[in-house]
Amino acid sequence: MSVSAEEKNNRITEKGLASLEFTMQWESVHAAHTDTYFARKVTFWRDILPKQIYQILLGARDGDIFEFSARSGQIVQEFDPGYEFPITLTQFDRQYFPLATIEPRIGRFYPKGMLKALPGIFRGNVSPFRCVGMKDQEIFVNFNHPLAAKDIRLTVLVRDVRGKAGELGGSCTDWMDTITDGPGMQARWKKSPSDFFSDDPFRRNNEDSDSAFYETPRLVAHLDQQAVSVISSLYGFFLRNGMNVLDLMSSYMSHIPDYLELDFLTGLGLNDEEMSLNPRLTGHVVHDLNIVQDLPFSDNLFDAVICTVSVEYLTSPFRVFESVARVLKPGGYFIITFSNRWFPPKVVRIWTEIHEFERVGLVTEYFLRSGKFRKIGTYSMRGLPRPEDDRHYPGVMVSDPVFAVWGQKS
């Protein structure tokens, strides 16, 4: 059967443009991971895609979905044992960052430019390496990609097909490099926990009372509406009508989908006025978790607990996570979401010193150290377009990234 001209125009061609959504699903020893990247403008005449993916996408239309099972080495470079080797402690430049002294810590990632006297490494090299061991005056480093040796299930969703552009020149994008830049860093090295907790990690620039700092209501959106929509959809995946839910570290909005009809949504936060303005809350409690970590609720009360763009302010996270497990019903989920924006005076030190995907690993460690949760999962969404009515548009064209970690009470 012949294909009409209109149908041809709605299909991806060798000279066409498309928006694609790449989703990688993979597993580490302690968690299942989903990392999604929205590629707004894939130019098929100049951008780089694996041959198999490129050939399958040709002729695809809006809404088409393709799945690929990628063995190790097909999306990122194959694991090379020779990329793990020792260096002397003196080759690690502790003064690489101005006004800070950085000590190597096992499991953590650092830019390769910190390393001295290595062939092919220059000071401006920001590609990550991992510290995987220390002994006497040696550091063992790993130059493999964080996803090397992982089996990945890659899904490609065709979101929008556009016609041929007038200009065929310009720069090219290696889309596998782009979508794998960061994912993998949230997983432990083998089975060993990453050392996030040396060097006074929960110190803050402003150690004055949090109640005083948050005394004045801050009725501002911390994320753009695209990112809010992603968070709302994520909560909608876990929550159901009739649930009793706790909004931990709440404010004037809870990001709960409008269609959900919860029995109760209780807010716990620092500002009474903000929570009083939250239309979804059925009740709220003013409570400072950095002073009293135990939650003022009975055991096994909530079906789910959510925490939005606030986990980075906890100074005693292990005790808070244990308390959350206490008030959750067996099988209930604790879902945490965050982005890459925060209040500098009150964010804990470790949050500012690590890569955004390492922050996912940090929150995962909070779950694991509590010993109260199972079925731990992580999620990331990057690259979505920022709404044109957002106050930062067009200066910032891309939506705020969204990261999430969750666990189910054992």
Tab-separated table of C-alpha atoms in Angstrom:
chain	number	residue	atom	x	y	z
A	1	MET	CA	0.000	0.000	0.000
A	2	SER	CA	1.421	3.413	-0.968
A	3	VAL	CA	2.222	6.072	1.651
A	4	SER	CA	0.751	9.541	1.160
A	5	ALA	CA	2.879	12.696	1.139
A	6	GLU	CA	1.243	13.810	4.384
A	7	GLU	CA	2.173	10.544	6.100
A	8	LYS	CA	5.757	10.872	4.841
A	9	ASN	CA	5.988	14.346	6.345
A	10	ASN	CA	4.949	12.937	9.735
A	11	ARG	CA	7.727	10.360	9.731
A	12	ILE	CA	11.374	10.719	10.698
A	13	THR	CA	13.621	11.049	7.663
A	14	GLU	CA	17.382	11.213	7.163
A	15	LYS	CA	17.093	15.005	6.867
A	16	GLY	CA	14.431	15.482	9.534
A	17	LEU	CA	14.107	16.688	13.109
A	18	ALA	CA	12.429	15.033	16.064
A	19	SER	CA	12.005	15.291	19.822
A	20	LEU	CA	12.863	12.014	21.498
A	21	GLU	CA	12.509	10.842	25.086
A	22	PHE	CA	15.238	8.406	26.142
A	23	THR	CA	14.632	6.276	29.239
A	24	MET	CA	17.287	3.992	30.699
A	25	GLN	CA	16.311	1.350	33.235
A	26	TRP	CA	19.047	-0.502	35.090
A	27	GLU	CA	19.784	-2.039	38.462
A	28	SER	CA	22.477	-1.792	41.087
A	29	VAL	CA	22.961	-4.067	44.077
A	30	HIS	CA	20.565	-2.121	46.306
A	31	ALA	CA	18.151	-0.274	44.016
A	32	ALA	CA	16.340	-0.103	40.691
A	33	HIS	CA	17.011	3.003	38.611
A	34	THR	CA	15.145	4.896	35.894
A	35	ASP	CA	16.823	7.842	34.166
A	36	THR	CA	14.981	9.814	31.500
A	37	TYR	CA	16.294	12.510	29.166
A	38	PHE	CA	14.141	14.610	26.841
A	39	ALA	CA	16.054	15.459	23.655
A	40	ARG	CA	14.181	18.417	22.223
A	41	LYS	CA	15.967	18.629	18.887
A	42	VAL	CA	17.537	15.536	17.373
A	43	THR	CA	18.907	16.300	13.938
A	44	PHE	CA	19.204	13.079	12.001
A	45	TRP	CA	21.640	14.375	9.369
A	46	ARG	CA	24.354	15.372	11.820
A	47	ASP	CA	23.743	14.041	15.345
A	48	ILE	CA	25.235	10.764	16.546
A	49	LEU	CA	23.105	7.772	17.487
A	50	PRO	CA	24.030	4.077	17.618
A	51	LYS	CA	23.492	2.533	14.192
A	52	GLN	CA	20.797	0.131	15.405
A	53	ILE	CA	18.784	2.921	17.035
A	54	TYR	CA	19.232	5.276	14.091
A	55	GLN	CA	17.990	2.727	11.564
A	56	ILE	CA	14.941	1.751	13.611
A	57	LEU	CA	13.935	5.373	14.185
A	58	LEU	CA	13.934	6.220	10.478
A	59	GLY	CA	10.317	6.197	9.380
A	60	ALA	CA	8.971	6.470	12.956
A	61	ARG	CA	5.987	8.683	13.767
A	62	ASP	CA	4.766	10.669	16.783
A	63	GLY	CA	3.997	8.372	19.684
A	64	ASP	CA	6.036	5.406	18.468
A	65	ILE	CA	7.953	3.575	21.195
A	66	PHE	CA	11.012	1.389	20.687
A	67	GLU	CA	12.775	-0.763	23.281
A	68	PHE	CA	16.368	-1.919	23.182
A	69	SER	CA	18.134	-4.328	25.543
A	70	ALA	CA	21.705	-3.089	25.626
A	71	ARG	CA	24.475	-5.298	26.901
A	72	SER	CA	27.492	-3.802	28.587
A	73	GLY	CA	29.522	-1.772	26.106
A	74	GLN	CA	26.734	-0.913	23.660
A	75	ILE	CA	25.643	2.423	25.173
A	76	VAL	CA	28.764	3.352	27.136
A	77	GLN	CA	32.299	2.102	26.701
A	78	GLU	CA	32.757	-1.468	27.875
A	79	PHE	CA	34.232	-1.961	31.325
A	80	ASP	CA	38.034	-2.076	31.201
A	81	PRO	CA	39.892	-3.505	34.237
A	82	GLY	CA	42.908	-1.454	33.174
A	83	TYR	CA	40.982	1.738	33.952
A	84	GLU	CA	41.223	0.913	37.649
A	85	PHE	CA	44.701	1.622	38.995
A	86	PRO	CA	46.607	3.163	41.928
A	87	ILE	CA	48.099	6.632	42.106
A	88	THR	CA	50.062	8.295	44.883
A	89	LEU	CA	48.230	10.482	47.367
A	90	THR	CA	50.318	13.456	46.224
A	91	GLN	CA	48.786	13.195	42.735
A	92	PHE	CA	45.376	14.168	44.157
A	93	ASP	CA	45.204	17.974	44.183
A	94	ARG	CA	43.481	18.836	47.461
A	95	GLN	CA	43.512	22.538	46.558
A	96	TYR	CA	41.882	22.111	43.144
A	97	PHE	CA	38.821	24.107	44.204
A	98	PRO	CA	39.388	27.688	45.433
A	99	LEU	CA	38.848	28.280	49.153
A	100	ALA	CA	38.336	24.588	49.878
A	101	THR	CA	40.495	21.629	50.808
A	102	ILE	CA	39.156	18.361	49.400
A	103	GLU	CA	40.133	14.991	50.806
A	104	PRO	CA	39.652	11.826	48.715
A	105	ARG	CA	36.811	9.669	50.027
A	106	ILE	CA	35.986	6.116	48.950
A	107	GLY	CA	33.052	5.846	46.554
A	108	ARG	CA	32.996	9.551	45.687
A	109	PHE	CA	33.439	11.106	42.239
A	110	TYR	CA	35.858	13.913	41.360
A	111	PRO	CA	36.890	15.687	38.135
A	112	LYS	CA	39.898	14.108	36.464
A	113	GLY	CA	41.508	17.557	36.387
A	114	MET	CA	42.263	17.131	40.099
A	115	LEU	CA	44.843	14.477	39.245
A	116	LYS	CA	48.448	15.455	38.576
A	117	ALA	CA	51.180	13.814	36.511
A	118	LEU	CA	48.918	11.469	34.546
A	119	PRO	CA	49.204	11.178	30.753
A	120	GLY	CA	46.309	12.747	28.852
A	121	ILE	CA	44.890	14.511	31.923
A	122	PHE	CA	44.755	18.312	32.020
A	123	ARG	CA	43.579	20.617	34.792
A	124	GLY	CA	40.375	21.631	33.026
A	125	ASN	CA	39.203	18.039	32.504
A	126	VAL	CA	35.826	17.727	34.284
A	127	SER	CA	35.124	14.110	33.302
A	128	PRO	CA	34.516	12.160	36.516
A	129	PHE	CA	36.624	9.463	38.070
A	130	ARG	CA	35.790	7.490	41.175
A	131	CYS	CA	37.901	6.924	44.255
A	132	VAL	CA	37.457	3.193	44.918
A	133	GLY	CA	40.072	2.519	47.565
A	134	MET	CA	42.858	3.907	49.728
A	135	LYS	CA	45.848	2.208	51.289
A	136	ASP	CA	48.815	3.867	52.969
A	137	GLN	CA	49.893	6.611	50.538
A	138	GLU	CA	47.976	5.289	47.536
A	139	ILE	CA	44.555	6.039	46.085
A	140	PHE	CA	42.861	3.528	43.802
A	141	VAL	CA	40.965	5.326	41.043
A	142	ASN	CA	38.458	4.053	38.499
A	143	PHE	CA	38.204	5.770	35.101
A	144	ASN	CA	35.394	3.547	33.766
A	145	HIS	CA	32.017	5.081	33.023
A	146	PRO	CA	29.673	4.704	36.058
A	147	LEU	CA	27.328	2.590	33.881
A	148	ALA	CA	30.068	0.333	32.560
A	149	ALA	CA	29.262	-3.348	33.184
A	150	LYS	CA	25.554	-2.515	33.676
A	151	ASP	CA	22.869	-4.067	31.500
A	152	ILE	CA	20.512	-1.299	30.374
A	153	ARG	CA	17.017	-1.415	28.970
A	154	LEU	CA	16.683	1.645	26.745
A	155	THR	CA	13.289	2.943	25.646
A	156	VAL	CA	12.965	5.649	22.984
A	157	LEU	CA	9.648	7.505	22.727
A	158	VAL	CA	9.086	9.692	19.650
A	159	ARG	CA	7.462	12.793	21.093
A	160	ASP	CA	7.378	15.065	18.047
A	161	VAL	CA	8.404	14.752	14.395
A	162	ARG	CA	9.188	17.902	12.445
A	163	GLY	CA	10.053	18.529	8.838
A	164	LYS	CA	13.389	19.205	7.289
A	165	ALA	CA	15.095	22.362	8.525
A	166	GLY	CA	16.412	24.973	6.137
A	167	GLU	CA	19.948	24.860	7.519
A	168	LEU	CA	21.814	21.561	7.497
A	169	GLY	CA	24.994	22.764	9.209
A	170	GLY	CA	25.729	23.385	12.884
A	171	SER	CA	27.195	21.337	15.700
A	172	CYS	CA	26.447	17.668	16.296
A	173	THR	CA	25.353	15.966	19.505
A	174	ASP	CA	26.329	12.484	20.597
A	175	TRP	CA	23.057	11.564	22.268
A	176	MET	CA	24.378	8.503	24.097
A	177	ASP	CA	27.063	10.678	25.704
A	178	THR	CA	24.403	13.209	26.665
A	179	ILE	CA	21.873	10.852	28.221
A	180	THR	CA	24.544	8.890	30.127
A	181	ASP	CA	26.249	11.982	31.560
A	182	GLY	CA	25.538	11.486	35.273
A	183	PRO	CA	23.461	8.293	35.544
A	184	GLY	CA	25.352	5.549	37.330
A	185	MET	CA	26.903	7.908	39.859
A	186	GLN	CA	24.012	7.257	42.274
A	187	ALA	CA	24.966	3.592	42.769
A	188	ARG	CA	27.361	2.219	45.337
A	189	TRP	CA	30.746	0.983	44.215
A	190	LYS	CA	30.152	-2.755	44.215
A	191	LYS	CA	28.563	-3.356	47.647
A	192	SER	CA	30.418	-0.712	49.640
A	193	PRO	CA	28.622	2.470	50.775
A	194	SER	CA	30.073	5.738	49.500
A	195	ASP	CA	31.771	7.865	52.141
A	196	PHE	CA	29.492	10.896	52.178
A	197	PHE	CA	29.683	11.268	55.931
A	198	SER	CA	33.242	12.337	56.738
A	199	ASP	CA	34.261	15.990	57.007
A	200	ASP	CA	31.254	17.307	58.996
A	201	PRO	CA	28.773	16.804	56.116
A	202	PHE	CA	25.705	18.332	57.776
A	203	ARG	CA	27.238	21.665	58.724
A	204	ARG	CA	25.486	24.729	57.256
A	205	ASN	CA	26.518	28.301	56.503
A	206	ASN	CA	23.757	29.584	58.793
A	207	GLU	CA	23.371	27.596	61.991
A	208	ASP	CA	20.857	29.994	63.543
A	209	SER	CA	17.374	28.739	64.391
A	210	ASP	CA	15.518	27.346	61.391
A	211	SER	CA	12.262	28.577	62.913
A	212	ALA	CA	13.582	32.133	62.788
A	213	PHE	CA	14.912	31.748	59.233
A	214	TYR	CA	11.559	30.475	57.952
A	215	GLU	CA	9.444	32.800	60.109
A	216	THR	CA	8.594	34.958	57.082
A	217	PRO	CA	6.436	33.078	54.549
A	218	ARG	CA	8.167	32.370	51.243
A	219	LEU	CA	5.256	32.101	48.832
A	220	VAL	CA	7.438	31.505	45.794
A	221	ALA	CA	7.632	28.527	43.473
A	222	HIS	CA	10.895	26.657	43.930
A	223	LEU	CA	10.530	24.899	40.565
A	224	ASP	CA	9.093	25.728	37.159
A	225	GLN	CA	5.675	24.314	36.306
A	226	GLN	CA	7.094	21.651	34.006
A	227	ALA	CA	9.142	20.232	36.877
A	228	VAL	CA	6.145	20.524	39.215
A	229	SER	CA	4.120	18.493	36.719
A	230	VAL	CA	6.786	15.759	36.702
A	231	ILE	CA	6.733	15.581	40.504
A	232	SER	CA	2.935	15.547	40.576
A	233	SER	CA	2.857	12.641	38.099
A	234	LEU	CA	5.387	10.737	40.183
A	235	TYR	CA	3.329	11.160	43.354
A	236	GLY	CA	0.265	10.102	41.359
A	237	PHE	CA	2.016	6.825	40.536
A	238	PHE	CA	2.338	5.920	44.231
A	239	LEU	CA	-0.719	7.523	45.822
A	240	ARG	CA	-4.324	6.318	45.636
A	241	ASN	CA	-7.736	7.716	46.508
A	242	GLY	CA	-8.634	7.345	50.185
A	243	MET	CA	-5.055	7.338	51.470
A	244	ASN	CA	-3.790	9.060	54.603
A	245	VAL	CA	-0.635	10.941	53.523
A	246	LEU	CA	1.979	13.031	55.335
A	247	ASP	CA	3.562	15.960	53.462
A	248	LEU	CA	6.908	16.230	55.248
A	249	MET	CA	8.599	19.675	55.374
A	250	SER	CA	5.475	21.097	53.760
A	251	SER	CA	4.668	24.625	52.582
A	252	TYR	CA	1.913	26.375	50.626
A	253	MET	CA	1.614	23.693	47.930
A	254	SER	CA	1.917	19.912	48.020
A	255	HIS	CA	2.255	18.895	44.346
A	256	ILE	CA	-0.466	16.269	44.696
A	257	PRO	CA	-2.391	15.556	41.455
A	258	ASP	CA	-5.753	17.336	41.339
A	259	TYR	CA	-7.632	14.126	40.516
A	260	LEU	CA	-6.560	12.367	43.729
A	261	GLU	CA	-9.052	12.406	46.589
A	262	LEU	CA	-7.102	11.623	49.739
A	263	ASP	CA	-8.837	11.004	53.063
A	264	PHE	CA	-6.224	13.078	54.858
A	265	LEU	CA	-3.189	15.087	53.795
A	266	THR	CA	-1.300	16.335	56.833
A	267	GLY	CA	1.427	18.934	56.470
A	268	LEU	CA	4.453	19.169	58.762
A	269	GLY	CA	6.618	22.224	58.291
A	270	LEU	CA	8.112	25.352	59.801
A	271	ASN	CA	5.705	28.092	58.740
A	272	ASP	CA	2.091	28.097	59.905
A	273	GLU	CA	0.983	30.753	57.398
A	274	GLU	CA	2.392	28.888	54.392
A	275	MET	CA	0.671	25.661	55.345
A	276	SER	CA	-2.587	27.486	56.149
A	277	LEU	CA	-2.642	28.669	52.521
A	278	ASN	CA	-2.138	25.149	51.145
A	279	PRO	CA	-5.542	24.150	49.703
A	280	ARG	CA	-4.798	20.410	49.740
A	281	LEU	CA	-3.883	20.053	53.412
A	282	THR	CA	-6.575	18.759	55.752
A	283	GLY	CA	-4.430	19.677	58.748
A	284	HIS	CA	-0.914	20.759	59.603
A	285	VAL	CA	1.675	20.796	62.390
A	286	VAL	CA	4.510	23.267	62.940
A	287	HIS	CA	7.556	21.179	63.795
A	288	ASP	CA	11.330	21.623	63.393
A	289	LEU	CA	12.905	18.310	62.363
A	290	ASN	CA	16.403	19.679	62.915
A	291	ILE	CA	15.594	20.071	66.626
A	292	VAL	CA	13.225	17.148	67.264
A	293	GLN	CA	13.603	14.307	64.784
A	294	ASP	CA	10.792	12.158	66.183
A	295	LEU	CA	7.547	12.864	64.363
A	296	PRO	CA	4.541	13.838	66.529
A	297	PHE	CA	2.321	11.053	65.189
A	298	SER	CA	1.380	7.550	66.280
A	299	ASP	CA	2.907	4.393	64.839
A	300	ASN	CA	1.692	2.934	61.525
A	301	LEU	CA	-0.549	5.934	60.793
A	302	PHE	CA	0.210	6.983	57.200
A	303	ASP	CA	-0.171	5.123	53.925
A	304	ALA	CA	2.582	7.259	52.366
A	305	VAL	CA	4.955	10.101	53.200
A	306	ILE	CA	6.154	12.610	50.610
A	307	CYS	CA	8.938	15.185	50.873
A	308	THR	CA	9.437	17.766	48.109
A	309	VAL	CA	12.649	19.799	47.532
A	310	SER	CA	13.498	19.779	51.240
A	311	VAL	CA	15.616	16.735	52.111
A	312	GLU	CA	18.770	18.799	51.530
A	313	TYR	CA	18.072	20.791	54.728
A	314	LEU	CA	18.010	17.843	57.151
A	315	THR	CA	20.910	17.866	59.609
A	316	SER	CA	19.994	14.528	61.245
A	317	PRO	CA	18.584	12.555	58.307
A	318	PHE	CA	19.181	9.065	59.703
A	319	ARG	CA	16.981	9.688	62.742
A	320	VAL	CA	14.311	11.374	60.609
A	321	PHE	CA	14.172	8.405	58.223
A	322	GLU	CA	13.790	6.021	61.153
A	323	SER	CA	10.944	8.163	62.487
A	324	VAL	CA	9.255	8.225	59.072
A	325	ALA	CA	9.389	4.433	59.014
A	326	ARG	CA	7.760	4.336	62.441
A	327	VAL	CA	4.704	6.395	61.361
A	328	LEU	CA	4.311	4.591	58.024
A	329	LYS	CA	2.038	1.594	57.722
A	330	PRO	CA	3.801	-1.640	56.682
A	331	GLY	CA	4.214	-1.503	52.907
A	332	GLY	CA	3.816	2.276	52.828
A	333	TYR	CA	6.118	4.350	50.626
A	334	PHE	CA	8.391	7.263	51.523
A	335	ILE	CA	8.906	9.304	48.326
A	336	ILE	CA	11.483	12.098	48.156
A	337	THR	CA	11.867	14.532	45.259
A	338	PHE	CA	14.397	17.304	44.707
A	339	SER	CA	16.101	19.379	42.036
A	340	ASN	CA	19.258	21.497	41.796
A	341	ARG	CA	18.031	24.645	43.591
A	342	TRP	CA	18.092	25.412	47.327
A	343	PHE	CA	18.462	28.112	49.992
A	344	PRO	CA	22.283	28.459	50.335
A	345	PRO	CA	22.293	29.472	54.019
A	346	LYS	CA	20.444	26.362	55.141
A	347	VAL	CA	21.530	23.575	52.783
A	348	VAL	CA	23.863	21.020	54.357
A	349	ARG	CA	27.485	21.085	53.277
A	350	ILE	CA	27.653	17.678	51.590
A	351	TRP	CA	24.786	18.584	49.226
A	352	THR	CA	26.810	21.417	47.684
A	353	GLU	CA	29.998	19.374	47.260
A	354	ILE	CA	28.735	16.453	45.193
A	355	HIS	CA	27.380	15.862	41.694
A	356	GLU	CA	23.604	16.005	41.287
A	357	PHE	CA	23.475	12.258	40.634
A	358	GLU	CA	25.614	11.629	43.700
A	359	ARG	CA	22.873	13.430	45.662
A	360	VAL	CA	20.552	10.657	44.534
A	361	GLY	CA	23.090	8.237	45.987
A	362	LEU	CA	23.274	10.248	49.205
A	363	VAL	CA	19.502	10.048	49.744
A	364	THR	CA	19.634	6.344	48.870
A	365	GLU	CA	22.161	5.939	51.687
A	366	TYR	CA	19.674	7.562	54.094
A	367	PHE	CA	17.178	4.820	53.207
A	368	LEU	CA	19.741	2.025	53.398
A	369	ARG	CA	21.261	3.136	56.696
A	370	SER	CA	17.867	3.238	58.400
A	371	GLY	CA	17.441	-0.467	57.664
A	372	LYS	CA	13.676	0.084	57.551
A	373	PHE	CA	12.984	0.136	53.794
A	374	ARG	CA	13.005	-2.217	50.831
A	375	LYS	CA	12.258	-1.893	47.097
A	376	ILE	CA	14.363	1.242	46.864
A	377	GLY	CA	14.104	3.044	43.544
A	378	THR	CA	15.523	6.184	41.974
A	379	TYR	CA	14.348	8.363	39.112
A	380	SER	CA	15.618	11.327	37.127
A	381	MET	CA	14.064	13.525	34.445
A	382	ARG	CA	16.171	16.051	32.557
A	383	GLY	CA	15.968	18.121	29.395
A	384	LEU	CA	12.277	19.036	29.281
A	385	PRO	CA	11.480	22.490	27.852
A	386	ARG	CA	10.853	25.280	30.344
A	387	PRO	CA	7.389	26.861	30.027
A	388	GLU	CA	7.485	30.083	28.029
A	389	ASP	CA	5.566	31.935	30.742
A	390	ASP	CA	8.175	31.038	33.363
A	391	ARG	CA	10.015	34.049	34.814
A	392	HIS	CA	13.409	32.570	33.900
A	393	TYR	CA	12.462	31.998	30.236
A	394	PRO	CA	14.122	32.540	27.725
A	395	GLY	CA	17.287	32.991	29.780
A	396	VAL	CA	16.900	29.370	30.876
A	397	MET	CA	15.355	27.235	28.140
A	398	VAL	CA	15.388	23.898	29.965
A	399	SER	CA	13.102	22.893	32.828
A	400	ASP	CA	14.522	22.253	36.284
A	401	PRO	CA	15.730	18.657	36.539
A	402	VAL	CA	13.778	16.345	38.826
A	403	PHE	CA	15.335	13.613	40.938
A	404	ALA	CA	13.518	11.157	43.186
A	405	VAL	CA	14.313	8.357	45.600
A	406	TRP	CA	11.740	6.152	47.301
A	407	GLY	CA	11.530	3.133	49.536
A	408	GLN	CA	8.796	0.871	50.880
A	409	LYS	CA	8.570	0.183	54.598
A	410	SER	CA	9.638	-3.363	55.346
